[in-house]
Structures are given as C-alpha cells and as structure tokens.
Short mmCIF file of C-alpha atoms in Angstrom, two decimals:
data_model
loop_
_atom_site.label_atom_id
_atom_site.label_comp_id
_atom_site.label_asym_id
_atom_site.label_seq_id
_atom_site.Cartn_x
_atom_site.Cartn_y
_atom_site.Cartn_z
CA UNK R 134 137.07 -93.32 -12.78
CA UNK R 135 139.34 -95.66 -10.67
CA UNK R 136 139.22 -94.92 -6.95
CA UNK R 137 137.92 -91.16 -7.24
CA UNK R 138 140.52 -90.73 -9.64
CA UNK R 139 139.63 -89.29 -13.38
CA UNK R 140 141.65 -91.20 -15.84
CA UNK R 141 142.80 -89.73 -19.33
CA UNK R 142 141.79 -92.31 -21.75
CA UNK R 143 142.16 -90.34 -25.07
CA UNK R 144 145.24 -88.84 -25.72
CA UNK R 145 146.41 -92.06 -24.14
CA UNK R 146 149.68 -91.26 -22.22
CA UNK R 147 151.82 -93.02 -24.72
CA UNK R 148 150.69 -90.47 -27.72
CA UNK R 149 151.59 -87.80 -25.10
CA UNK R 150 155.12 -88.91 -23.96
CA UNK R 151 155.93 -88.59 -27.75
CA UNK R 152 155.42 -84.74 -27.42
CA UNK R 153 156.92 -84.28 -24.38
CA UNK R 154 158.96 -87.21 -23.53
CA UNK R 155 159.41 -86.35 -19.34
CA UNK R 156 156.42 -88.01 -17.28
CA UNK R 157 157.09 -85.65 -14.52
CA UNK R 158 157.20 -82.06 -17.28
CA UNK R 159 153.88 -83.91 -18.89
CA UNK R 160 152.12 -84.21 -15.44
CA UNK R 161 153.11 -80.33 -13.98
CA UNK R 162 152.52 -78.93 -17.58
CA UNK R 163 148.99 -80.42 -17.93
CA UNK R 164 147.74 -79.85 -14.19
CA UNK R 165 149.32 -76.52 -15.24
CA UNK R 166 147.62 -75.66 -18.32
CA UNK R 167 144.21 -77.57 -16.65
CA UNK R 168 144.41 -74.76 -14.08
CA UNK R 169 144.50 -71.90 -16.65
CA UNK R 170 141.02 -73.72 -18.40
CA UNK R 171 139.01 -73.51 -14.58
CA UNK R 172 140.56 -70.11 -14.09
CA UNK R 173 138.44 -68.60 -17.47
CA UNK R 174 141.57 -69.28 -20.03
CA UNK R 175 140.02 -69.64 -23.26
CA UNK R 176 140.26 -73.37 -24.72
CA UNK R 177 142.71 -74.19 -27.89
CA UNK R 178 140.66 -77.14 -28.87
CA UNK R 179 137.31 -77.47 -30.19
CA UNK R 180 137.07 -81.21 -28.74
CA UNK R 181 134.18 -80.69 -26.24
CA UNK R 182 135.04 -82.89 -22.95
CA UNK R 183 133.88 -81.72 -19.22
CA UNK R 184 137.06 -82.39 -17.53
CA UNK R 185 139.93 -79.53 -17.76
CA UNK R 186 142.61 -82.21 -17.27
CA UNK R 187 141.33 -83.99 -20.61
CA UNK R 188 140.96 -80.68 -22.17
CA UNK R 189 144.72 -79.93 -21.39
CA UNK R 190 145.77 -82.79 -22.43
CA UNK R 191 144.28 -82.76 -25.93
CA UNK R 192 145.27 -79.37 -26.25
CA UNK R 193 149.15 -80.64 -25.79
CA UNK R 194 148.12 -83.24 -28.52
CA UNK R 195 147.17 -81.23 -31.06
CA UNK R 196 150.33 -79.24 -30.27
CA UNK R 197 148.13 -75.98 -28.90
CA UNK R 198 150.41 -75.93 -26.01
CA UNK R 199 153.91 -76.42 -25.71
CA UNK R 200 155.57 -76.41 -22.26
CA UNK R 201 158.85 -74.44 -21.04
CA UNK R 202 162.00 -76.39 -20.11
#
C-alpha cells in the first residue's frame, strides 16, 4: 500500500500493457471488470487474492477477459 493506495504488484503493469497496449483502456477496463467481481460476478481465475482490482487484473492476464474498443 503506498498512501492508502492498493498497488498491483503481480501482473506487473508491463505484462499487462502487452495485452492491451492503452494505459487509459487497461485502467477503465480493470476498475470495470473489478466492479462486476464486488457486484457477485463470478471470478475467471482460480488465483485466490482479496482485492477485486488484483483479481481483474489477473483475469485480463490469463486472457479471461478481453475489453471492447
């Protein structure tokens, strides 16, 4: 945690620009997809973390979740 802020530490952001190469897309697409988990979406992954932003995040990773252009 820096400053009450949760950083993702693994996928580091560098294996997730590779997938989707648009900071902004990568940032709206996982606060997205983190907001589906903490609404009762099922999760993709079977990686067990307690943050929905991590889980998101490995889930576009392992190529679970794709975004929309």
């Amino acid at each position: 945690r820096i400053g009450g802020i949760e950083m993702i530490v693994k996928p580091s952001m560098t294996a997730l620009l590779k997938k989707i190469p648009n900071k902004y897309s990568l940032v709206v697409g996982t606060a997205k997809r983190a907001r589906q988990i903490s609404l009762g979406s099922p999760k993709l992954t079977d990686v067990k973390v307690e943050s929905d932003v991590t889980t998101a995040a490995i889930e576009i990773d392992e190529g679970k979740v794709t975004l929309k252009k």
